[in-house]
Amino acid sequence: MTSRIQIVAILGSVAFLLLVLELVRRRRLAEEYSALWIVAALMLLVASIRRDLIDRTASWLGIYYGPAVLLLGLVVVVSAVLLWMSVILSRQQSQIDHLIEETAILSAELRDERRAGAAEAAPYVGAGPKTPRA
Amino acid sequence: MRRALTLIPAHNEAANLPAVVAEIRERRPDLDILVVDDGSTDDTSQVLDRLGVRWLGWPQRRGVGCAVRAGLRYGARLGFDVIVRLDADGQHDAGAISRLLARLEQDDVDAVMGSRYADSYPGSAMVKRALAGVVSMASRRRVTDATSGFWALGPRAVTLLAAHHPRGYPEPELHLLLSRNGLTVAEVPVRSRARLSGRSTLTLLRLLAAGARVLLAVVIVPLRERVDP
């Protein structure tokens, strides 16, 4: 028995899955960050096709109102994605920190080199014949 | 013979840096000086060029922890194995550097901290006293001044902190990190002066955020894996 809402849900899930895959294809979403979204889209698709799964999960969990399971699943997936994003953000912050510090150190080393070079060159400026110092 | 470097993290301290650097040069002319300019928006970079000290810098403010870490990494790369860290606002007496280094020279500790409250706490320092108590408990050693920014770090501490110096509001967490990794710290009493000019960058909101961070560190740092310095 296929109701209108089921068709809409299946189409929505497929569209979502395709959107994720398209973002990966266009390199707008890196493969390593797409996995969780693909899993979420597939779960949504399975739940749309096999509605009895929702009802069975609801009764197993002791939830009287079936669709609440869907909301619960959504909250769990979204929370997992957000937590994961925070982990990625933290990792990237530490990588950026490292890069900023390395750049600052390199620029200081360059400044030191130039200063040393200028100090070595200075005695020759307008000082007659260029004889290297001992 | 150990090579020692003075490390000064600075944010908008153009007015104080000349006096701080001059005092260090007067008291300890043998020490190299490195200033880390943490995204200052005043004339700090021009002042640094004029002072003729080594310096590191970046365009945006990232916090004193990041500044110290970068300075330690640069210092270690330049071959310094002892690094004295002090504040750029002039509150630390450069005359005490020799006492910190002398204590470090005794070779039984990895770091020496200048403590403002080694003898007693003034009435206005109740919060700092409580914080020192919490940090002492969590690090299982006596810490009388958990927010001091006056340190002499030996080779093991330099190596550890060049990679793992805490960020944010780092001083209390520093004690926990050193303790967790088995590095020893001695305290030397120091006098604290009022900052030469300008205002401290600590606001109420920053203070609350710092408190929350310290609480988290007290719980988490002792549970972290040890790192090999």
CSV table of N, CA and C in Angstrom, one decimal, chain A residues 3-128:
chain,number,residue,atom,x,y,z
A,3,SER,N,1.2,5.2,0.0
A,3,SER,CA,0.4,6.5,0.1
A,3,SER,C,1.2,7.6,-0.5
A,4,ARG,N,0.6,8.8,-0.6
A,4,ARG,CA,1.2,9.9,-1.3
A,4,ARG,C,2.5,10.4,-0.5
A,5,ILE,N,2.3,10.4,0.9
A,5,ILE,CA,3.4,10.8,1.7
A,5,ILE,C,4.6,9.9,1.5
A,6,GLN,N,4.4,8.6,1.3
A,6,GLN,CA,5.5,7.7,1.1
A,6,GLN,C,6.2,8.0,-0.2
A,7,ILE,N,5.5,8.3,-1.2
A,7,ILE,CA,6.1,8.7,-2.5
A,7,ILE,C,7.0,9.9,-2.3
A,8,VAL,N,6.4,10.9,-1.7
A,8,VAL,CA,7.1,12.2,-1.4
A,8,VAL,C,8.4,11.9,-0.6
A,9,ALA,N,8.3,11.1,0.4
A,9,ALA,CA,9.4,10.8,1.3
A,9,ALA,C,10.5,10.1,0.5
A,10,ILE,N,10.1,9.1,-0.4
A,10,ILE,CA,11.1,8.4,-1.2
A,10,ILE,C,11.8,9.4,-2.2
A,11,LEU,N,11.0,10.2,-2.8
A,11,LEU,CA,11.6,11.1,-3.8
A,11,LEU,C,12.5,12.1,-3.1
A,12,GLY,N,12.1,12.6,-1.9
A,12,GLY,CA,12.9,13.5,-1.1
A,12,GLY,C,14.2,12.9,-0.7
A,13,SER,N,14.2,11.6,-0.3
A,13,SER,CA,15.4,10.9,0.2
A,13,SER,C,16.3,10.7,-1.0
A,14,VAL,N,15.8,10.3,-2.2
A,14,VAL,CA,16.6,10.1,-3.3
A,14,VAL,C,17.2,11.5,-3.8
A,15,ALA,N,16.4,12.5,-3.7
A,15,ALA,CA,17.0,13.8,-4.1
A,15,ALA,C,18.1,14.3,-3.2
A,16,PHE,N,17.9,14.0,-1.9
A,16,PHE,CA,18.9,14.3,-0.9
A,16,PHE,C,20.2,13.6,-1.2
A,17,LEU,N,20.1,12.2,-1.4
A,17,LEU,CA,21.2,11.4,-1.7
A,17,LEU,C,21.9,11.9,-3.0
A,18,LEU,N,21.1,12.2,-4.0
A,18,LEU,CA,21.7,12.7,-5.3
A,18,LEU,C,22.5,14.0,-5.0
A,19,LEU,N,21.9,14.9,-4.2
A,19,LEU,CA,22.5,16.2,-3.9
A,19,LEU,C,23.9,16.0,-3.3
A,20,VAL,N,23.9,15.1,-2.3
A,20,VAL,CA,25.2,14.8,-1.6
A,20,VAL,C,26.2,14.3,-2.6
A,21,LEU,N,25.8,13.3,-3.5
A,21,LEU,CA,26.7,12.7,-4.4
A,21,LEU,C,27.2,13.8,-5.5
A,22,GLU,N,26.2,14.6,-5.9
A,22,GLU,CA,26.6,15.7,-6.8
A,22,GLU,C,27.6,16.6,-6.2
A,23,LEU,N,27.5,17.0,-4.9
A,23,LEU,CA,28.4,17.9,-4.3
A,23,LEU,C,29.8,17.2,-4.3
A,24,VAL,N,29.8,15.9,-4.0
A,24,VAL,CA,31.1,15.2,-4.0
A,24,VAL,C,31.7,15.2,-5.4
A,25,ARG,N,30.8,14.9,-6.4
A,25,ARG,CA,31.3,14.9,-7.8
A,25,ARG,C,31.9,16.2,-8.2
A,26,ARG,N,31.3,17.3,-7.8
A,26,ARG,CA,31.8,18.7,-8.2
A,26,ARG,C,33.0,19.1,-7.3
A,27,ARG,N,33.4,18.2,-6.4
A,27,ARG,CA,34.4,18.5,-5.4
A,27,ARG,C,34.1,19.7,-4.5
A,28,ARG,N,32.8,19.9,-4.3
A,28,ARG,CA,32.4,20.9,-3.3
A,28,ARG,C,32.3,20.4,-1.9
A,29,LEU,N,32.2,19.0,-1.8
A,29,LEU,CA,32.2,18.3,-0.6
A,29,LEU,C,33.2,17.2,-0.6
A,30,ALA,N,34.2,17.3,0.3
A,30,ALA,CA,35.3,16.3,0.3
A,30,ALA,C,34.7,14.9,0.7
A,31,GLU,N,35.3,13.9,0.1
A,31,GLU,CA,34.8,12.5,0.3
A,31,GLU,C,34.8,12.2,1.7
A,32,GLU,N,35.8,12.5,2.5
A,32,GLU,CA,35.8,12.1,3.9
A,32,GLU,C,34.7,12.7,4.7
A,33,TYR,N,34.2,13.9,4.3
A,33,TYR,CA,33.1,14.5,5.1
A,33,TYR,C,31.7,14.1,4.5
A,34,SER,N,31.7,13.3,3.4
A,34,SER,CA,30.4,13.0,2.8
A,34,SER,C,29.8,11.7,3.4
A,35,ALA,N,30.7,10.9,4.0
A,35,ALA,CA,30.2,9.6,4.4
A,35,ALA,C,29.0,9.6,5.3
A,36,LEU,N,29.1,10.5,6.3
A,36,LEU,CA,28.0,10.6,7.3
A,36,LEU,C,26.7,11.0,6.6
A,37,TRP,N,26.8,12.0,5.7
A,37,TRP,CA,25.6,12.5,5.0
A,37,TRP,C,25.0,11.4,4.1
A,38,ILE,N,25.9,10.6,3.4
A,38,ILE,CA,25.4,9.5,2.6
A,38,ILE,C,24.7,8.5,3.4
A,39,VAL,N,25.2,8.1,4.6
A,39,VAL,CA,24.6,7.2,5.5
A,39,VAL,C,23.2,7.7,5.9
A,40,ALA,N,23.2,9.0,6.2
A,40,ALA,CA,21.9,9.6,6.7
A,40,ALA,C,20.9,9.6,5.5
A,41,ALA,N,21.3,9.8,4.3
A,41,ALA,CA,20.4,9.8,3.2
A,41,ALA,C,19.8,8.4,2.9
A,42,LEU,N,20.8,7.4,3.0
A,42,LEU,CA,20.3,6.0,2.8
A,42,LEU,C,19.4,5.6,3.9
A,43,MET,N,19.6,6.0,5.2
A,43,MET,CA,18.7,5.6,6.3
A,43,MET,C,17.3,6.2,6.0
A,44,LEU,N,17.3,7.4,5.5
A,44,LEU,CA,16.1,8.1,5.2
A,44,LEU,C,15.3,7.4,4.1
A,45,LEU,N,16.1,6.9,3.1
A,45,LEU,CA,15.5,6.2,2.0
A,45,LEU,C,14.9,4.9,2.5
A,46,VAL,N,15.6,4.2,3.3
A,46,VAL,CA,15.2,2.9,3.8
A,46,VAL,C,13.9,3.1,4.6
A,47,ALA,N,13.9,4.1,5.4
A,47,ALA,CA,12.7,4.4,6.3
A,47,ALA,C,11.5,4.8,5.5
A,48,SER,N,11.8,5.4,4.3
A,48,SER,CA,10.6,5.8,3.4
A,48,SER,C,10.0,4.6,2.7
A,49,ILE,N,10.9,3.7,2.3
A,49,ILE,CA,10.4,2.5,1.6
A,49,ILE,C,9.8,1.5,2.5
A,50,ARG,N,10.5,1.2,3.7
A,50,ARG,CA,9.9,0.2,4.6
A,50,ARG,C,9.4,0.9,5.8
A,51,ARG,N,8.1,1.4,5.7
A,51,ARG,CA,7.5,2.2,6.8
A,51,ARG,C,7.3,1.3,8.0
A,52,ASP,N,7.2,0.0,7.8
A,52,ASP,CA,6.9,-0.9,9.0
A,52,ASP,C,8.1,-0.9,9.9
A,53,LEU,N,9.3,-0.6,9.3
A,53,LEU,CA,10.5,-0.6,10.2
A,53,LEU,C,10.4,0.5,11.2
A,54,ILE,N,9.8,1.6,10.9
A,54,ILE,CA,9.6,2.7,11.8
A,54,ILE,C,8.7,2.3,13.0
A,55,ASP,N,7.6,1.7,12.5
A,55,ASP,CA,6.6,1.2,13.6
A,55,ASP,C,7.3,0.2,14.5
A,56,ARG,N,8.0,-0.8,13.9
A,56,ARG,CA,8.6,-1.8,14.7
A,56,ARG,C,9.7,-1.2,15.7
A,57,THR,N,10.5,-0.3,15.1
A,57,THR,CA,11.5,0.4,16.0
A,57,THR,C,10.7,1.1,17.2
A,58,ALA,N,9.6,1.7,16.8
A,58,ALA,CA,8.9,2.5,17.8
A,58,ALA,C,8.4,1.6,18.9
A,59,SER,N,7.8,0.4,18.5
A,59,SER,CA,7.3,-0.5,19.6
A,59,SER,C,8.4,-1.1,20.4
A,60,TRP,N,9.6,-1.4,19.7
A,60,TRP,CA,10.7,-1.9,20.4
A,60,TRP,C,11.3,-0.9,21.5
A,61,LEU,N,11.3,0.4,21.1
A,61,LEU,CA,11.7,1.4,22.0
A,61,LEU,C,10.7,1.8,23.0
A,62,GLY,N,9.5,1.3,22.8
A,62,GLY,CA,8.4,1.7,23.7
A,62,GLY,C,7.8,3.1,23.4
A,63,ILE,N,8.0,3.5,22.1
A,63,ILE,CA,7.4,4.8,21.7
A,63,ILE,C,6.1,4.6,21.1
A,64,TYR,N,5.0,5.3,21.6
A,64,TYR,CA,3.7,5.1,21.2
A,64,TYR,C,3.4,5.7,19.8
A,65,TYR,N,4.0,6.9,19.6
A,65,TYR,CA,3.8,7.6,18.3
A,65,TYR,C,4.9,7.3,17.4
A,66,GLY,N,4.6,6.5,16.4
A,66,GLY,CA,5.6,6.1,15.4
A,66,GLY,C,6.5,7.2,14.8
A,67,PRO,N,5.9,8.2,14.2
A,67,PRO,CA,6.8,9.2,13.6
A,67,PRO,C,7.8,9.9,14.5
A,68,ALA,N,7.6,9.8,15.8
A,68,ALA,CA,8.6,10.4,16.8
A,68,ALA,C,9.9,9.7,16.6
A,69,VAL,N,9.9,8.4,16.2
A,69,VAL,CA,11.2,7.7,15.9
A,69,VAL,C,12.0,8.4,14.9
A,70,LEU,N,11.3,8.8,13.8
A,70,LEU,CA,11.9,9.5,12.7
A,70,LEU,C,12.6,10.8,13.2
A,71,LEU,N,11.9,11.5,14.1
A,71,LEU,CA,12.4,12.8,14.6
A,71,LEU,C,13.7,12.5,15.5
A,72,LEU,N,13.5,11.4,16.3
A,72,LEU,CA,14.6,11.0,17.2
A,72,LEU,C,15.8,10.7,16.3
A,73,GLY,N,15.6,9.9,15.3
A,73,GLY,CA,16.7,9.5,14.4
A,73,GLY,C,17.4,10.8,13.8
A,74,LEU,N,16.6,11.7,13.4
A,74,LEU,CA,17.1,13.0,12.8
A,74,LEU,C,17.9,13.7,13.8
A,75,VAL,N,17.5,13.8,15.1
A,75,VAL,CA,18.2,14.5,16.1
A,75,VAL,C,19.6,13.8,16.3
A,76,VAL,N,19.5,12.5,16.4
A,76,VAL,CA,20.8,11.7,16.6
A,76,VAL,C,21.8,12.0,15.5
A,77,VAL,N,21.3,11.9,14.2
A,77,VAL,CA,22.2,12.1,13.1
A,77,VAL,C,22.7,13.5,13.0
A,78,VAL,N,21.9,14.5,13.2
A,78,VAL,CA,22.3,15.9,13.2
A,78,VAL,C,23.3,16.2,14.3
A,79,SER,N,23.1,15.6,15.5
A,79,SER,CA,24.0,15.8,16.6
A,79,SER,C,25.4,15.2,16.2
A,80,ALA,N,25.3,14.0,15.7
A,80,ALA,CA,26.6,13.3,15.3
A,80,ALA,C,27.3,14.1,14.3
A,81,VAL,N,26.6,14.7,13.3
A,81,VAL,CA,27.3,15.4,12.3
A,81,VAL,C,27.9,16.7,12.9
A,82,LEU,N,27.1,17.4,13.8
A,82,LEU,CA,27.7,18.6,14.4
A,82,LEU,C,28.9,18.3,15.2
A,83,LEU,N,28.8,17.3,16.0
A,83,LEU,CA,30.0,16.9,16.8
A,83,LEU,C,31.2,16.7,16.0
A,84,TRP,N,31.0,15.9,14.9
A,84,TRP,CA,32.0,15.6,14.0
A,84,TRP,C,32.6,16.8,13.3
A,85,MET,N,31.7,17.8,13.0
A,85,MET,CA,32.2,19.0,12.4
A,85,MET,C,33.1,19.8,13.4
A,86,SER,N,32.7,19.8,14.7
A,86,SER,CA,33.5,20.4,15.7
A,86,SER,C,34.9,19.8,15.8
A,87,VAL,N,34.9,18.5,15.7
A,87,VAL,CA,36.2,17.8,15.7
A,87,VAL,C,37.1,18.3,14.5
A,88,ILE,N,36.4,18.3,13.3
A,88,ILE,CA,37.2,18.8,12.1
A,88,ILE,C,37.6,20.2,12.3
A,89,LEU,N,36.7,21.0,12.9
A,89,LEU,CA,37.1,22.5,13.1
A,89,LEU,C,38.3,22.6,14.0
A,90,SER,N,38.3,21.8,15.1
A,90,SER,CA,39.4,21.8,16.0
A,90,SER,C,40.7,21.4,15.4
A,91,ARG,N,40.6,20.4,14.6
A,91,ARG,CA,41.8,19.9,13.9
A,91,ARG,C,42.3,20.9,12.9
A,92,GLN,N,41.4,21.6,12.2
A,92,GLN,CA,41.8,22.6,11.3
A,92,GLN,C,42.4,23.8,12.0
A,93,GLN,N,41.8,24.2,13.1
A,93,GLN,CA,42.4,25.3,13.9
A,93,GLN,C,43.8,25.0,14.3
A,94,SER,N,44.0,23.8,14.7
A,94,SER,CA,45.4,23.5,15.2
A,94,SER,C,46.3,23.5,14.0
A,95,GLN,N,45.8,23.0,12.8
A,95,GLN,CA,46.7,23.1,11.6
A,95,GLN,C,47.0,24.5,11.2
A,96,ILE,N,46.0,25.4,11.3
A,96,ILE,CA,46.1,26.8,10.9
A,96,ILE,C,47.1,27.4,11.9
A,97,ASP,N,47.0,27.1,13.2
A,97,ASP,CA,47.9,27.7,14.2
A,97,ASP,C,49.3,27.3,13.9
A,98,HIS,N,49.5,26.0,13.5
A,98,HIS,CA,50.8,25.6,13.2
A,98,HIS,C,51.4,26.3,12.0
A,99,LEU,N,50.6,26.5,11.0
A,99,LEU,CA,51.0,27.2,9.8
A,99,LEU,C,51.4,28.6,10.0
A,100,ILE,N,50.5,29.3,10.8
A,100,ILE,CA,50.8,30.7,11.2
A,100,ILE,C,52.1,30.8,11.9
A,101,GLU,N,52.3,29.9,12.8
A,101,GLU,CA,53.6,30.0,13.6
A,101,GLU,C,54.8,29.7,12.8
A,102,GLU,N,54.6,28.7,11.9
A,102,GLU,CA,55.8,28.3,11.0
A,102,GLU,C,56.1,29.5,10.1
A,103,THR,N,55.1,30.2,9.5
A,103,THR,CA,55.3,31.3,8.7
A,103,THR,C,56.0,32.4,9.4
A,104,ALA,N,55.5,32.7,10.6
A,104,ALA,CA,56.1,33.8,11.5
A,104,ALA,C,57.6,33.5,11.7
A,105,ILE,N,57.9,32.2,12.0
A,105,ILE,CA,59.3,31.8,12.3
A,105,ILE,C,60.1,31.9,11.1
A,106,LEU,N,59.6,31.5,9.9
A,106,LEU,CA,60.3,31.6,8.7
A,106,LEU,C,60.6,33.1,8.4
A,107,SER,N,59.6,33.9,8.6
A,107,SER,CA,59.8,35.3,8.2
A,107,SER,C,60.8,36.0,9.2
A,108,ALA,N,60.8,35.5,10.4
A,108,ALA,CA,61.8,36.0,11.4
A,108,ALA,C,63.2,35.5,11.0
A,109,GLU,N,63.3,34.3,10.5
A,109,GLU,CA,64.6,33.7,10.1
A,109,GLU,C,65.1,34.5,8.9
A,110,LEU,N,64.2,34.8,8.0
A,110,LEU,CA,64.6,35.6,6.8
A,110,LEU,C,65.1,37.0,7.2
A,111,ARG,N,64.4,37.6,8.2
A,111,ARG,CA,64.8,38.9,8.7
A,111,ARG,C,66.2,38.9,9.3
A,112,ASP,N,66.4,37.8,10.1
A,112,ASP,CA,67.8,37.6,10.7
A,112,ASP,C,68.8,37.5,9.6
A,113,GLU,N,68.5,36.7,8.6
A,113,GLU,CA,69.5,36.4,7.5
A,113,GLU,C,69.9,37.8,6.8
A,114,ARG,N,68.8,38.5,6.5
A,114,ARG,CA,69.0,39.8,5.8
A,114,ARG,C,69.8,40.7,6.6
A,115,ARG,N,69.5,40.8,7.9
A,115,ARG,CA,70.2,41.7,8.8
A,115,ARG,C,71.7,41.3,8.9
A,116,ALA,N,71.9,40.0,9.0
A,116,ALA,CA,73.3,39.5,9.0
A,116,ALA,C,74.0,39.8,7.7
A,117,GLY,N,73.3,39.7,6.6
A,117,GLY,CA,73.8,40.0,5.3
A,117,GLY,C,74.2,41.5,5.2
A,118,ALA,N,73.3,42.3,5.6
A,118,ALA,CA,73.5,43.8,5.5
A,118,ALA,C,74.6,44.2,6.4
A,119,ALA,N,74.8,43.5,7.6
A,119,ALA,CA,75.9,43.9,8.5
A,119,ALA,C,77.2,43.5,7.9
A,120,GLU,N,77.2,42.4,7.1
A,120,GLU,CA,78.4,42.0,6.4
A,120,GLU,C,78.8,42.9,5.3
A,121,ALA,N,77.8,43.3,4.5
A,121,ALA,CA,78.0,44.2,3.4
A,121,ALA,C,78.3,45.6,3.7
A,122,ALA,N,77.8,46.1,4.9
A,122,ALA,CA,77.9,47.5,5.2
A,122,ALA,C,79.4,48.0,5.2
A,123,PRO,N,80.4,47.3,5.7
A,123,PRO,CA,81.7,47.9,5.8
A,123,PRO,C,82.3,48.3,4.4
A,124,TYR,N,81.8,47.6,3.3
A,124,TYR,CA,82.3,47.9,2.0
A,124,TYR,C,81.8,49.2,1.4
A,125,VAL,N,80.6,49.6,1.9
A,125,VAL,CA,80.0,50.8,1.2
A,125,VAL,C,80.8,52.0,1.3
A,126,GLY,N,81.3,52.5,0.2
A,126,GLY,CA,82.1,53.7,0.1
A,126,GLY,C,83.4,53.7,0.9
A,127,ALA,N,83.9,52.5,1.1
A,127,ALA,CA,85.1,52.3,1.9
A,127,ALA,C,86.3,52.0,1.1
A,128,GLY,N,86.4,52.5,-0.1
A,128,GLY,CA,87.6,52.3,-0.9
A,128,GLY,C,87.6,50.9,-1.5
